[in-house]
Coordinates of C-alpha atoms in Angstrom, one line a residue:
X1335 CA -24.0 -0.3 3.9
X1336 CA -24.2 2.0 0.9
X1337 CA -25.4 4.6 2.7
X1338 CA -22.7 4.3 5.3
X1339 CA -20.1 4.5 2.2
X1340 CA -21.4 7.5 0.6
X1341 CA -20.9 9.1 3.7
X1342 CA -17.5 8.0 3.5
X1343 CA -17.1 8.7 0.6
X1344 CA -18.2 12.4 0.6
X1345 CA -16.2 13.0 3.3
X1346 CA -12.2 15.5 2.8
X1347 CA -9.8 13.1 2.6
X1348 CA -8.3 15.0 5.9
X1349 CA -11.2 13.8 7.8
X1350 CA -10.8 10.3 6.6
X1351 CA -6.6 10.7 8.1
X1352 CA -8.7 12.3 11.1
X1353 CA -11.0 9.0 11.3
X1354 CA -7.7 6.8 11.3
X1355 CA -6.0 8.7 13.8
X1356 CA -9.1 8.6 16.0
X1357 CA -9.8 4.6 15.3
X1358 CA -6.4 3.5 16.3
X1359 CA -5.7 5.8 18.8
X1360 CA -2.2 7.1 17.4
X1361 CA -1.8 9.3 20.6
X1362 CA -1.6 6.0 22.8
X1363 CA 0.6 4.4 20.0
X1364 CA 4.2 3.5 19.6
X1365 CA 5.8 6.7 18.2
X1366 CA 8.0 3.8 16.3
X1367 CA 4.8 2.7 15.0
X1368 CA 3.3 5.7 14.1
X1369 CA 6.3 7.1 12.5
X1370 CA 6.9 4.5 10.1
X1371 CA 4.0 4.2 8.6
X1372 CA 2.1 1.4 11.3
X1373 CA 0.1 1.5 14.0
X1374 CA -1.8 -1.8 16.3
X1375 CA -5.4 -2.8 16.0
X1376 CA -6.6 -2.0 18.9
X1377 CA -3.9 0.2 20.3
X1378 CA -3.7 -2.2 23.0
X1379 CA -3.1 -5.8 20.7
X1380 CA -0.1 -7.6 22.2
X1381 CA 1.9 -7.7 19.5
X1382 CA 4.9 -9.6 20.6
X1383 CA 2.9 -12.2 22.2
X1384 CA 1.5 -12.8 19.1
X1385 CA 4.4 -12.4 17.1
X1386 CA 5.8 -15.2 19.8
X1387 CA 2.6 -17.5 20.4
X1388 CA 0.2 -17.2 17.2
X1389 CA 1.8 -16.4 14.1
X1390 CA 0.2 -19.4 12.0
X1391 CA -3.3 -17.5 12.6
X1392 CA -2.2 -14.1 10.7
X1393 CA -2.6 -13.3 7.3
X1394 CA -1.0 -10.4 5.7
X1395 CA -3.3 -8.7 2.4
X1396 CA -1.5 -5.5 0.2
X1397 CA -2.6 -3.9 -2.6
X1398 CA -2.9 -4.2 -5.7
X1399 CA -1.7 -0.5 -6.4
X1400 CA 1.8 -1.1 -4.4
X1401 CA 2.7 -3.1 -7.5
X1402 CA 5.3 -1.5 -9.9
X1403 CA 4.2 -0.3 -13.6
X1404 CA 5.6 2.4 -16.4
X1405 CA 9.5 2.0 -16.3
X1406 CA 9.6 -1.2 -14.3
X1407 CA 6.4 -3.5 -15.1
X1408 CA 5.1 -6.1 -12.8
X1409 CA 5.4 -9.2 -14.7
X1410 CA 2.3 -10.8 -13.3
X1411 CA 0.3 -7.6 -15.1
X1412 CA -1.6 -9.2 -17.6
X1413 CA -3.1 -6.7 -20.9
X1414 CA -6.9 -6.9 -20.0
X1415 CA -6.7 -6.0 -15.8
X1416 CA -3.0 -4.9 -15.8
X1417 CA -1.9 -4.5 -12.3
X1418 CA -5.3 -5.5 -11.0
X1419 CA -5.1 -9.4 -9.9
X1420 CA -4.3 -11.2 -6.9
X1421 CA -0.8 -12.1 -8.4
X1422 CA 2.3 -11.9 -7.6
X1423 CA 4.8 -14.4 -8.2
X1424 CA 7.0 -14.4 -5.3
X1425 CA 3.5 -15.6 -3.4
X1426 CA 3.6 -18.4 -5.8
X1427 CA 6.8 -19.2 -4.6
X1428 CA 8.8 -17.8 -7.8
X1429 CA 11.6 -15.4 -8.2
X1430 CA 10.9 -11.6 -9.4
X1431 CA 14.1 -9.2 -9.5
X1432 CA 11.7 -6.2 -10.8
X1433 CA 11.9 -3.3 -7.9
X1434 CA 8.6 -3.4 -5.9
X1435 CA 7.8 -2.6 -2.2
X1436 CA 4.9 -5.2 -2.6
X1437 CA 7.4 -7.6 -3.5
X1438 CA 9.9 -6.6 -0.7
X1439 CA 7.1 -6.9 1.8
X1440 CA 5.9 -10.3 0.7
X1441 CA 10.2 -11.4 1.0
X1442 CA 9.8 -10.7 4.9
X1443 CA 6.3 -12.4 5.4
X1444 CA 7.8 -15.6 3.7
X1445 CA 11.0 -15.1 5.6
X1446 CA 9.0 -15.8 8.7
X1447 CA 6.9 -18.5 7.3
X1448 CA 4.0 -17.2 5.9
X1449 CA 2.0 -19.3 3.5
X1450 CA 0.5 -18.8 0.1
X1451 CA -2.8 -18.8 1.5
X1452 CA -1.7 -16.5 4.1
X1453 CA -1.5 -13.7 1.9
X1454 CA -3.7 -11.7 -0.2
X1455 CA -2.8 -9.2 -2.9
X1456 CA -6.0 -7.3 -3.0
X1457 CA -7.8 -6.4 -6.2
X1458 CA -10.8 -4.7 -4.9
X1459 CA -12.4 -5.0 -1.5
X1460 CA -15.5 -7.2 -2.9
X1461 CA -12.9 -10.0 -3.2
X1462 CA -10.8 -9.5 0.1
X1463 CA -13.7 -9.3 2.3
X1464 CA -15.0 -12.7 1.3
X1465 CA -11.8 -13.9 1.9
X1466 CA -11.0 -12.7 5.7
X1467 CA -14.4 -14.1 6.1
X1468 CA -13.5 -17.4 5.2
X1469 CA -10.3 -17.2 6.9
X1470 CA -12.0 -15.8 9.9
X1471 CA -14.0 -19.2 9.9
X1472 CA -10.7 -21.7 9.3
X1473 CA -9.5 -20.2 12.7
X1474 CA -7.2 -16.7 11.5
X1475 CA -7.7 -13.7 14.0
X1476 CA -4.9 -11.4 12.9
X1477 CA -3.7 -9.3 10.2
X1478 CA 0.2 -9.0 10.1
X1479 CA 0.0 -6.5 8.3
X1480 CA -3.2 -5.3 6.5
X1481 CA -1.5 -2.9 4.6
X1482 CA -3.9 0.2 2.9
X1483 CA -4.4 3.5 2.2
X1484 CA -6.0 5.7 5.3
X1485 CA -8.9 6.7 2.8
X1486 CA -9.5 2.9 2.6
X1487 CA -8.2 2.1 6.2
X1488 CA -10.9 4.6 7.8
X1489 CA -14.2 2.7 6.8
X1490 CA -12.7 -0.8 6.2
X1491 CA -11.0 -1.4 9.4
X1492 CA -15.2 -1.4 10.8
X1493 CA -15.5 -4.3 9.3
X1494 CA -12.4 -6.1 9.3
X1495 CA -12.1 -5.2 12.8
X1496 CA -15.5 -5.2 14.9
X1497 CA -17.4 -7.0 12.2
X1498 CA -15.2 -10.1 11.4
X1499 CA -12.8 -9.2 15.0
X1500 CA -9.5 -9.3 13.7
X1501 CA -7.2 -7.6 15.4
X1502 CA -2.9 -6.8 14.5
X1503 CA -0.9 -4.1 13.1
X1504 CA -1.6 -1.8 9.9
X1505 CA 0.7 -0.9 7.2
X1506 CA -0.1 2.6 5.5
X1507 CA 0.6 3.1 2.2
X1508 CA 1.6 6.4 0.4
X1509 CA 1.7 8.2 -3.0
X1510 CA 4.9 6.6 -4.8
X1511 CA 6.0 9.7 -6.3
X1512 CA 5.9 12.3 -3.6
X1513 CA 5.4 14.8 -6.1
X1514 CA 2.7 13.4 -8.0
X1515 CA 0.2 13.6 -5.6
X1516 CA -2.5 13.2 -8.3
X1517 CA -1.5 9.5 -8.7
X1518 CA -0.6 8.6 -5.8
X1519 CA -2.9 7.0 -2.8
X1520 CA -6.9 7.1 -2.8
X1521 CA -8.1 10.1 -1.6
X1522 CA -12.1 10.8 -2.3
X1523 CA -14.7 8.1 -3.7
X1524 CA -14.4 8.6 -7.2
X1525 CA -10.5 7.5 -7.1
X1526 CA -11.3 4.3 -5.2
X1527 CA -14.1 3.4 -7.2
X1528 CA -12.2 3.8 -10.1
X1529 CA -9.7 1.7 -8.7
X1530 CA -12.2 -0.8 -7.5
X1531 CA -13.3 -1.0 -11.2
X1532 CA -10.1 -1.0 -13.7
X1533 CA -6.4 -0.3 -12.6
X1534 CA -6.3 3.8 -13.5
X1535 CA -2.6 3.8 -12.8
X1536 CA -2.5 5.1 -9.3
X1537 CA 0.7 3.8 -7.8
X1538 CA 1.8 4.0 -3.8
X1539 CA 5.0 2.0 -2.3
X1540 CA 5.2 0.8 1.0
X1541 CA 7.9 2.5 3.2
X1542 CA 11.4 0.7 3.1
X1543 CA 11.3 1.4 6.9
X1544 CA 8.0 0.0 7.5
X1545 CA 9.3 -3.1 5.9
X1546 CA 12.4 -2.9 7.5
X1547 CA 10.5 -2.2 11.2
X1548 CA 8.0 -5.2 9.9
X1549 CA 10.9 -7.8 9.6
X1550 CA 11.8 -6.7 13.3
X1551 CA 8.6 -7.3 14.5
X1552 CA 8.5 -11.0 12.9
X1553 CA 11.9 -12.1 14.3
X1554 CA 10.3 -10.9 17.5
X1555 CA 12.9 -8.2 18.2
X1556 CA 10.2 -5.3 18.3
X1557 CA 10.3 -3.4 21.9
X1558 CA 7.9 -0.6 22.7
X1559 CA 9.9 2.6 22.8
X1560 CA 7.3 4.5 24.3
X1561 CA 7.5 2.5 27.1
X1562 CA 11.7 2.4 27.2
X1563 CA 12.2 6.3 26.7
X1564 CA 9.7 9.1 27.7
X1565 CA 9.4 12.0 25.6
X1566 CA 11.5 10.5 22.9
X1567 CA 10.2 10.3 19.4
X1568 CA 12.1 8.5 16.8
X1569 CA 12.9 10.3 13.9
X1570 CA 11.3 8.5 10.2
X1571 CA 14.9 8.7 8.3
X1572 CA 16.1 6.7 11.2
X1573 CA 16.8 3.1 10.5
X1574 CA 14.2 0.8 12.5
X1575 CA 16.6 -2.0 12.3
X1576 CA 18.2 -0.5 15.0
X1577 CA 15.9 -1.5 17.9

């Protein structure tokens, strides 16, 4: 396993967007998908039957680096970890009005019933792992969405996916500040180990129109587009509440 991750981790952080585009397949995906920041698990999962049929065995895990700090602090940030905890209070059922696509995400997953112990925020992958595992075993099979970085997607979604066989629909992260690239989303080992071991500040937000496109695919008004209009591509500034 170490081995495998220093591999990983020596790897451009182009080849690890390569690896993700390559795992799920984007050129068989939903352009909708694809251009707002999701994509299935495999390309093939039925989403809407799902969506319809089994949505008490998803869980949903973000992380900890989509939570808000500097001008507007995440109030379950505590002066030892900061940022880096599994808390957030509107998982606990509380009320937060501090802006935070973490926040906005876990709104639509509640919206649609999901449960406290549906949902992870993920302070490093030591602790999430455990934790499919045993969710694996209480009878969950998809994520809804696992939402990450593509430098953590590319070697994590082995083991999520073939090792503990979940399958469902991945929420990318990106850099918060497009013009900070430096602290935005993982991109070689020694920024996700750091982040593994204390919170170095990094911050990424998750799309407003993945969220948006998310709440869609909950309410179970999602519809392939791909398979409705050939050659069409939907533009990423366009609102996927549309559909």
């Amino acid at each position: 396993m170490l081995t495998r991750e220093l591999i990983y981790g020596l790897m451009p952080y182009s080849i690890h967007q390569k690896i993700v585009r390559w795992k799920c397949k984007f050129k068989k995906q939903d352009d909708l998908l694809v251009n707002n920041h999701l994509a299935l698990y495999p390309h093939s999962f039925d989403l809407n039957k799902v969506v319809k049929e089994e949505l008490d065995k998803c869980v949903a895990f973000l992380p900890y680096c989509a939570k808000p700090m500097g001008e507007h602090e995440c109030p379950a940030s505590d002066k030892i970890n900061k940022r880096k905890n599994q808390k957030c209070i509107k998982v606990s059922g509380g009320k937060c009005n501090v802006p935070c696509s973490l926040g906005e995400m876990v709104d639509v997953l509640v919206k649609h019933g999901f449960k406290k112990e549906q949902i992870f925020i993920i302070d490093r992958d030591s602790n999430l792992f455990p934790w499919l595992k045993q969710k694996r075993e209480e009878g969950y099979e998809y994520f809804m969405p696992g939402t990450g970085c593509k430098y953590g997607v590319s070697y994590a979604i082995d083991y999520v996916g073939k090792k503990l066989g979940y399958k469902g629909c991945i929420a990318f992260v990106d850099d918060f500040c497009p013009g900070d690239k430096d602290n935005g989303v993982c991109k070689c080992m020694n920024d996700y180990l750091g982040m593994e071991g204390v919170d170095k500040g990094k911050m990424t937000k998750i799309h407003k129109e993945t969220i948006i496109l998310m709440d869609c695919i909950l309410s179970g008004e999602y519809h392939n587009m791909n398979e409705e209009v050939t050659h069409k591509s939907p533009q990423t500034n366009e609102s996927p509440s549309s559909i």
